[in-house]
GROMACS .gro file of C-alpha atoms in nm:
model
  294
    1UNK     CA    1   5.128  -2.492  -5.179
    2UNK     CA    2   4.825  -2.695  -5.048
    3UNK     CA    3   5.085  -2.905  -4.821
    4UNK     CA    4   5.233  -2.581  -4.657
    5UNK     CA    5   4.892  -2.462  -4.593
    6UNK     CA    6   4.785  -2.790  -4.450
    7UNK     CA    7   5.084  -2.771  -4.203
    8UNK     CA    8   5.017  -2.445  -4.154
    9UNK     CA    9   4.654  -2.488  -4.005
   10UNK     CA   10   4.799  -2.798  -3.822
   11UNK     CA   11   5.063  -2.566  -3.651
   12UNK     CA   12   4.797  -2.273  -3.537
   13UNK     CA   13   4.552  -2.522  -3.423
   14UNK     CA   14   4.752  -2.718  -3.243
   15UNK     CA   15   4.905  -2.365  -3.097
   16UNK     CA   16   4.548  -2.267  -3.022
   17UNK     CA   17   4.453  -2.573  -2.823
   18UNK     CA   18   4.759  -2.534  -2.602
   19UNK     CA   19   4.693  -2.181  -2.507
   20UNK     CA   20   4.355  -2.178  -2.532
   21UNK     CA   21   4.166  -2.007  -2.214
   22UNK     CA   22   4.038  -2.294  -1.978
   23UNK     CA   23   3.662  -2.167  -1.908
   24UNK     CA   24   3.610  -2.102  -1.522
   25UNK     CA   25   3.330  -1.959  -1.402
   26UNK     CA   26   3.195  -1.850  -1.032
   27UNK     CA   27   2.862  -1.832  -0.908
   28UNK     CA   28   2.727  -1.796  -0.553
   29UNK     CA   29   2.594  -1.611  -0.287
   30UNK     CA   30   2.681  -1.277  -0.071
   31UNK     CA   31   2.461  -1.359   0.254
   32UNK     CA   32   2.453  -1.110   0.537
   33UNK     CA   33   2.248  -1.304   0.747
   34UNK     CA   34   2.527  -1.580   0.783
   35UNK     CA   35   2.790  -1.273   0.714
   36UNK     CA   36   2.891  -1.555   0.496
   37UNK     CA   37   3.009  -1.548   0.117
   38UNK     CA   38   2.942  -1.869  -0.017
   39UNK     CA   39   3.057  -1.966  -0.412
   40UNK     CA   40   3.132  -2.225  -0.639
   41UNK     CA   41   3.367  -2.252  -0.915
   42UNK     CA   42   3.374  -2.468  -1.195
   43UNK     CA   43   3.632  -2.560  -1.440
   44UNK     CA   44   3.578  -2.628  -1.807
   45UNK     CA   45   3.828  -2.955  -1.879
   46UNK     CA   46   3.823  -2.928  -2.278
   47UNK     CA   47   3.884  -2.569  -2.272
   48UNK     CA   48   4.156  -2.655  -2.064
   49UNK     CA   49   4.286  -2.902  -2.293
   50UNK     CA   50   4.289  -3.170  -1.919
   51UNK     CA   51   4.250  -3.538  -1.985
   52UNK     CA   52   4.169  -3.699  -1.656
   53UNK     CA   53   4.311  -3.903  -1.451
   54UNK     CA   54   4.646  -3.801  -1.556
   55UNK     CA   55   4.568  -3.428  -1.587
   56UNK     CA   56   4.403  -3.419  -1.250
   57UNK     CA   57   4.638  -3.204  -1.063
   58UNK     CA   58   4.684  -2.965  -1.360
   59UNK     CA   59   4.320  -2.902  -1.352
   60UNK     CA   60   4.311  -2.871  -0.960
   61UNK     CA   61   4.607  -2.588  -0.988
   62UNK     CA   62   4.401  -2.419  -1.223
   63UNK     CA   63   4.036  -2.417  -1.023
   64UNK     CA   64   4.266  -2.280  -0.774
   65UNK     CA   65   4.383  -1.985  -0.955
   66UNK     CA   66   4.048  -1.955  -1.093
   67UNK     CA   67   3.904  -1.927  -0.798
   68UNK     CA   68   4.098  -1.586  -0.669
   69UNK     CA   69   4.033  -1.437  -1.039
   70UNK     CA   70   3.653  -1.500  -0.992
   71UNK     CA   71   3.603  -1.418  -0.599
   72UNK     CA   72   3.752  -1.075  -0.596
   73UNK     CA   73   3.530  -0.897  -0.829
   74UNK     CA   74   3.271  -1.007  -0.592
   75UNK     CA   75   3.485  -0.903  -0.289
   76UNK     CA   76   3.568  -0.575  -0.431
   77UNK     CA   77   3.220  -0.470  -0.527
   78UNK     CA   78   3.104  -0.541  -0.141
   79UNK     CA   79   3.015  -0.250   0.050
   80UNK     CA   80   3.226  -0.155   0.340
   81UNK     CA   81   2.984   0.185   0.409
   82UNK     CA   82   2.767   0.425   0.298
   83UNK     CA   83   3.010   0.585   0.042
   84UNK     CA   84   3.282   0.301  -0.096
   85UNK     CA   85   3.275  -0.060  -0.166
   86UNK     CA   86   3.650  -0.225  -0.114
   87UNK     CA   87   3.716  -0.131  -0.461
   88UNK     CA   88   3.730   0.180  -0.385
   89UNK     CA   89   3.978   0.140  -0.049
   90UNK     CA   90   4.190  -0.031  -0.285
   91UNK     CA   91   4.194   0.269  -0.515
   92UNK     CA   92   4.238   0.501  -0.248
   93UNK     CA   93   4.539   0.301  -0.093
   94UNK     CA   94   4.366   0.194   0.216
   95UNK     CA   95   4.406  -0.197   0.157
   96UNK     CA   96   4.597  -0.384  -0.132
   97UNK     CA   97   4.511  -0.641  -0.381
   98UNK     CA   98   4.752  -0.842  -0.236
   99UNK     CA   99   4.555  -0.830   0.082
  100UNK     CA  100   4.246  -0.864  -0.056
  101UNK     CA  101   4.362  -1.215  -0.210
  102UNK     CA  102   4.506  -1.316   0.126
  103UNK     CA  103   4.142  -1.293   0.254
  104UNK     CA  104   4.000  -1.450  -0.037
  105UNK     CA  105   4.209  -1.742   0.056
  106UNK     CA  106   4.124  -1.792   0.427
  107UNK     CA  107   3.836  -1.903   0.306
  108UNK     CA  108   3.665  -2.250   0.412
  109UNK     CA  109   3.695  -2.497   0.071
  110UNK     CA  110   3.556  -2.840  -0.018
  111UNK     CA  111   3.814  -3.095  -0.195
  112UNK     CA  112   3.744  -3.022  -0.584
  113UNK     CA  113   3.539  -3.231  -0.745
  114UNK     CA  114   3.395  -3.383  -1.081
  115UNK     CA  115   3.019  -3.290  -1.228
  116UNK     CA  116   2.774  -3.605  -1.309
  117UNK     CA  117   2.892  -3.550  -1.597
  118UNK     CA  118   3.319  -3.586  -1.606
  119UNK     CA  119   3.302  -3.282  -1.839
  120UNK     CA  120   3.397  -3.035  -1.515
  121UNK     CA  121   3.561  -2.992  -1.194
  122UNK     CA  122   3.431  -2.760  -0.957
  123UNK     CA  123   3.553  -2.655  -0.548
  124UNK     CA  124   3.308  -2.513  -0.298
  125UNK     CA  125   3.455  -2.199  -0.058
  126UNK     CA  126   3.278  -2.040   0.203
  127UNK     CA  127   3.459  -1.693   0.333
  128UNK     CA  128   3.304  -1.507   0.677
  129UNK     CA  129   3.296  -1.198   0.644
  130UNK     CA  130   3.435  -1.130   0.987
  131UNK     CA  131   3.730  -1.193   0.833
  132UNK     CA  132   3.707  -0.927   0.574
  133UNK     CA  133   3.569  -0.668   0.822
  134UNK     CA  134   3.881  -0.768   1.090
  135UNK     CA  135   4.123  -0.685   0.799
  136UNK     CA  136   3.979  -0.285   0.736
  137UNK     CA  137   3.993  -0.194   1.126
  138UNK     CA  138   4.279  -0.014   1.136
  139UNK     CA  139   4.239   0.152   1.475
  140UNK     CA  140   4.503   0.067   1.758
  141UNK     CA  141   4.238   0.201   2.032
  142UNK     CA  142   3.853   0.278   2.023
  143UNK     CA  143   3.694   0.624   2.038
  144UNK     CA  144   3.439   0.636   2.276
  145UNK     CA  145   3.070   0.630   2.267
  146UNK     CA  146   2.915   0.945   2.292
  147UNK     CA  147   2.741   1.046   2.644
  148UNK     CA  148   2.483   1.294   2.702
  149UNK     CA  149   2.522   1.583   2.989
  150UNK     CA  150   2.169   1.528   3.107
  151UNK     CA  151   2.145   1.173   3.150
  152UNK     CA  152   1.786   0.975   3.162
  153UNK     CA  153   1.641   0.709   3.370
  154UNK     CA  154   1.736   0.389   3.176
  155UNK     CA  155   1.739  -0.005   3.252
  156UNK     CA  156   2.031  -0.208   3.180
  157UNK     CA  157   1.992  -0.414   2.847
  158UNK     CA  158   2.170  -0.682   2.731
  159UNK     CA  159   2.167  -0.596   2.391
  160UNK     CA  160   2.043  -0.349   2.077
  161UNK     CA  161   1.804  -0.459   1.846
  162UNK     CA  162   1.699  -0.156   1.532
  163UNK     CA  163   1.411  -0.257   1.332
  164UNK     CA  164   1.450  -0.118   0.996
  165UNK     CA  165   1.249  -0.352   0.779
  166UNK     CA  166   1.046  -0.161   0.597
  167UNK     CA  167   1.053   0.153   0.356
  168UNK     CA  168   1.203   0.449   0.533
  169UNK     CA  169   1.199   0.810   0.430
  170UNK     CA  170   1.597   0.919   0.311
  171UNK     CA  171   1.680   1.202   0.551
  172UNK     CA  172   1.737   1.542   0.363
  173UNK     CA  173   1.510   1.418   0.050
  174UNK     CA  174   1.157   1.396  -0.040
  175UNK     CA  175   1.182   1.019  -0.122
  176UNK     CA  176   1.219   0.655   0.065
  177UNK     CA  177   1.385   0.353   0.033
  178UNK     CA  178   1.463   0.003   0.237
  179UNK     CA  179   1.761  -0.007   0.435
  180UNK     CA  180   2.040  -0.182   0.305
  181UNK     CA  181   2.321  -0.387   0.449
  182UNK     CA  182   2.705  -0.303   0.429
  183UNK     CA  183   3.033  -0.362   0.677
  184UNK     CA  184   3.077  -0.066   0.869
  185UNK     CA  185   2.707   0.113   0.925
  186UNK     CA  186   2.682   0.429   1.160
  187UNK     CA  187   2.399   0.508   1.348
  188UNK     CA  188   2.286   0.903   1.415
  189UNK     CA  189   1.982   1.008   1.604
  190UNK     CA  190   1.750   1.263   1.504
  191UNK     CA  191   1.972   1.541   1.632
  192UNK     CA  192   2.174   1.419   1.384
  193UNK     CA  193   2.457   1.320   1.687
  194UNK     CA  194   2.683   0.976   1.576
  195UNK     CA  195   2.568   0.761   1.781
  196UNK     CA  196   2.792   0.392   1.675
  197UNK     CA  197   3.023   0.386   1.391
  198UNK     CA  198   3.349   0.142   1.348
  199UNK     CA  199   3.616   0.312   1.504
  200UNK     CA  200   3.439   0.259   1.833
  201UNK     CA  201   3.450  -0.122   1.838
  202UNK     CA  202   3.680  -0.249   2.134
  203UNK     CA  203   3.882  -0.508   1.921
  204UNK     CA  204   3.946  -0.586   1.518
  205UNK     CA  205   3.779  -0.900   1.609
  206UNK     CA  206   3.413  -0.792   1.655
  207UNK     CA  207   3.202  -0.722   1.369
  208UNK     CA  208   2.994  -0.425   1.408
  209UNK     CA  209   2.645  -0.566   1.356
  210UNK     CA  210   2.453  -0.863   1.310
  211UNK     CA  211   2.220  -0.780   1.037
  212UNK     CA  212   1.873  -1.063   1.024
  213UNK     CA  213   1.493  -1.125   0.920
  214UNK     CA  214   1.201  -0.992   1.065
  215UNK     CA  215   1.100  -1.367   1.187
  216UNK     CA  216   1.402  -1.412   1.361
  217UNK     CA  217   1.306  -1.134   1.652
  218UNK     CA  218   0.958  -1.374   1.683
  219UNK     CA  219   1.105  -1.686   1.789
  220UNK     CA  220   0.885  -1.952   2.073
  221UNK     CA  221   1.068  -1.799   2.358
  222UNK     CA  222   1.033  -1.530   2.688
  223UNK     CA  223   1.292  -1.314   2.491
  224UNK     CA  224   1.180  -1.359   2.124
  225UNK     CA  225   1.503  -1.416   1.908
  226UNK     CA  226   1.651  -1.696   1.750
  227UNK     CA  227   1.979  -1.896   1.894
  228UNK     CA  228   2.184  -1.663   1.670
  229UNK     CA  229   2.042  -1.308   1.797
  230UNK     CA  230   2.042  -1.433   2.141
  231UNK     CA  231   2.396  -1.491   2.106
  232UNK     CA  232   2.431  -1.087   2.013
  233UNK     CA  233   2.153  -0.949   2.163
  234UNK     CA  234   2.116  -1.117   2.503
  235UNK     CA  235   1.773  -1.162   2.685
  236UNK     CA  236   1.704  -0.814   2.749
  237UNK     CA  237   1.763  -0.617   2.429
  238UNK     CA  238   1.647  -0.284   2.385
  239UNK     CA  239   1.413  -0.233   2.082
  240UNK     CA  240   1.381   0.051   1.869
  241UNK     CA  241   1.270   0.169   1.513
  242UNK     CA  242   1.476   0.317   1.250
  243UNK     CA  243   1.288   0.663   1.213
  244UNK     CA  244   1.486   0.673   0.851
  245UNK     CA  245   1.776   0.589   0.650
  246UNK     CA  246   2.088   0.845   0.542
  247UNK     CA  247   2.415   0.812   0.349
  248UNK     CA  248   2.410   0.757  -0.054
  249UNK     CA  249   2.384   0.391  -0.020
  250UNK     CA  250   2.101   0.390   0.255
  251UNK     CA  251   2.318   0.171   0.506
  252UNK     CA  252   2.316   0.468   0.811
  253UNK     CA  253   2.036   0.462   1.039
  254UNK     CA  254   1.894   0.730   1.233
  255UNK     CA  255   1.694   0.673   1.572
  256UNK     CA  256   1.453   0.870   1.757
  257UNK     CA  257   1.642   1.110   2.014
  258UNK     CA  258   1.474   0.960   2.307
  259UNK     CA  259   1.597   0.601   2.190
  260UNK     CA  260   1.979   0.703   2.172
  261UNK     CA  261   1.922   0.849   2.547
  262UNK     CA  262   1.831   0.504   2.676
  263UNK     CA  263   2.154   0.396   2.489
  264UNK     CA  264   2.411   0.691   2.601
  265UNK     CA  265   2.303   0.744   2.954
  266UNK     CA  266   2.449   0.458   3.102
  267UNK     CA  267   2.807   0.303   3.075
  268UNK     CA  268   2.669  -0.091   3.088
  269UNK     CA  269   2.444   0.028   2.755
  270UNK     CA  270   2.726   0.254   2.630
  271UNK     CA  271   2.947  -0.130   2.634
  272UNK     CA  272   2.733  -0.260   2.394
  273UNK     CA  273   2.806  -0.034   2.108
  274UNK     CA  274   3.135  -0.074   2.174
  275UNK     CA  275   3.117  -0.450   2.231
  276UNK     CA  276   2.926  -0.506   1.897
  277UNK     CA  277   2.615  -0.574   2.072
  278UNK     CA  278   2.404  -0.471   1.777
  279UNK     CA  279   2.158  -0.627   1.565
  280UNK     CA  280   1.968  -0.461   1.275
  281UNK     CA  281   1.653  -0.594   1.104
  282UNK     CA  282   1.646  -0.586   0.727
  283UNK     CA  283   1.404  -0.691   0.473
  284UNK     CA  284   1.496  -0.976   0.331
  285UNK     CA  285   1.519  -0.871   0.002
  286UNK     CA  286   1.869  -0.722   0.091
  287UNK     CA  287   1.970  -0.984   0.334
  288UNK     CA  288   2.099  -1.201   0.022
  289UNK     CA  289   2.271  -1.108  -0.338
  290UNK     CA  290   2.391  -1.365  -0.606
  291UNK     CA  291   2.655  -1.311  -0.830
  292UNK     CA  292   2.810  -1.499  -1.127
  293UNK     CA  293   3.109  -1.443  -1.325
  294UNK     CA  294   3.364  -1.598  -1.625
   0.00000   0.00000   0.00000
């Protein structure tokens, strides 16, 4: 009896080694500043029962596959607008999981690699979110920009820049709340016209916004910005405050009247809602979210 029951343990053990769960984990950063989503994963080699060097490959094959289970939590709970993240467009049958992997794996990745201490191996990816925001434009031509009958006197600017940076009153509610960043954000004025949302963006290719810091729009130059916002917002930019934010999520903007006028009463400044000329201040509190997973 004792000799069945020691092959018996033998047999389940050795069973549970060879289809034991390798432990993968993920951890990284969702940064809207660099509308980049930066993560590391990291592969367990016991748990995956990988001697090294032979196993090598076998434990590559697996970060790999580890690495799409891990990112697309993270890519699914990211907010496209006010009222979904893509999980939700993928339970409403506006994009696929299938998709969503396919962007997961046009992401930029480091060769794996071993910790100090042999026990892991862990691979670096880096995934713009331009890509992700390219991939939910779905509209073959752009509406256009809303115009005013009783156009004012306006310059031509080169760019937008919204200041929303600090606690703003929630339209329609007796509370306030910071701004907060997502994909696709619309702008109203106070009128409560729509002033910029997605489907007015020329091309798939241009993202909406460039979301930054509050330093970033004080930089040691005659226009103020950094490299990056220059690159967006041009020399000239028009400035304006956020008067509050809107939409359950707090990602929709509205502007003073007045403000939008110097935006809609001109076709040049109309182009740069439509051109993705847009940059919105944040707090940097939201500008950056860490997540972790296994």
């Amino acid at each position: 009896m004792k000799k069945y029951l020691i092959l018996f343990l033998t047999v389940f053990f050795s069973f549970a080694i060879l289809y034991a769960q390798p432990l993968i984990g993920i951890s990284g950063t969702v940064n809207w500043d660099a509308k980049l989503i930066n993560s590391r994963t990291s592969l367990d080699l016991a748990s995956a029962n990988v001697r090294l060097p032979a196993g090598r490959t076998q434990a590559e094959m697996l970060l790999g596959a580890g690495y799409l289970d891990m990112i697309r939590p993270c890519l699914l709970a990211l907010q496209a607008d006010s009222s979904s993240t893509i999980g939700d467009l993928v339970d409403r049958g506006e994009i696929s999981l299938q998709e969503i992997d396919s962007i997961a794996l046009r992401s930029i990745s480091a060769a794996p690699a071993l910790s100090s201490d042999m026990r892991s191996m862990f691979s670096t990816h880096s995934l713009s979110m331009d890509i992700i925001s390219s991939a939910l434009l779905r509209h073959t031509s752009p509406s256009p920009v809303a115009r005013t009958l009783r156009p004012v006197s306006t310059a031509q600017y080169s760019g937008i820049i919204i200041i929303a940076a600090e606690s703003l009153p929630v339209h329609g509610m007796r509370s306030s709340g910071l701004a907060v960043p997502c994909l696709f954000p619309k702008i109203w004025d106070s009128d409560m016209n729509l002033i910029y949302d997605r489907n007015m963006l020329e091309t798939r290719n241009t993202a909406m916004v460039k979301y930054s810091a509050m330093q970033n729009i004080f930089a040691d130059n005659p226009s103020g910005l950094s490299p990056e916002l220059r690159e967006i917002a041009g020399d000239r930019p028009l400035r304006v405050f956020a008067r509050s934010v809107f939409g359950i999520n707090y990602t929709d903007l509205i502007i003073e009247r007045n403000d939008a006028l110097l935006i809609i009463s001109s076709e040049e400044n109309r182009r740069l809602l439509s051109q993705g000329r847009v940059v919105i201040i944040l707090d940097n509190s939201v500008l950056r979210r860490e997540f972790s997973g296994n």
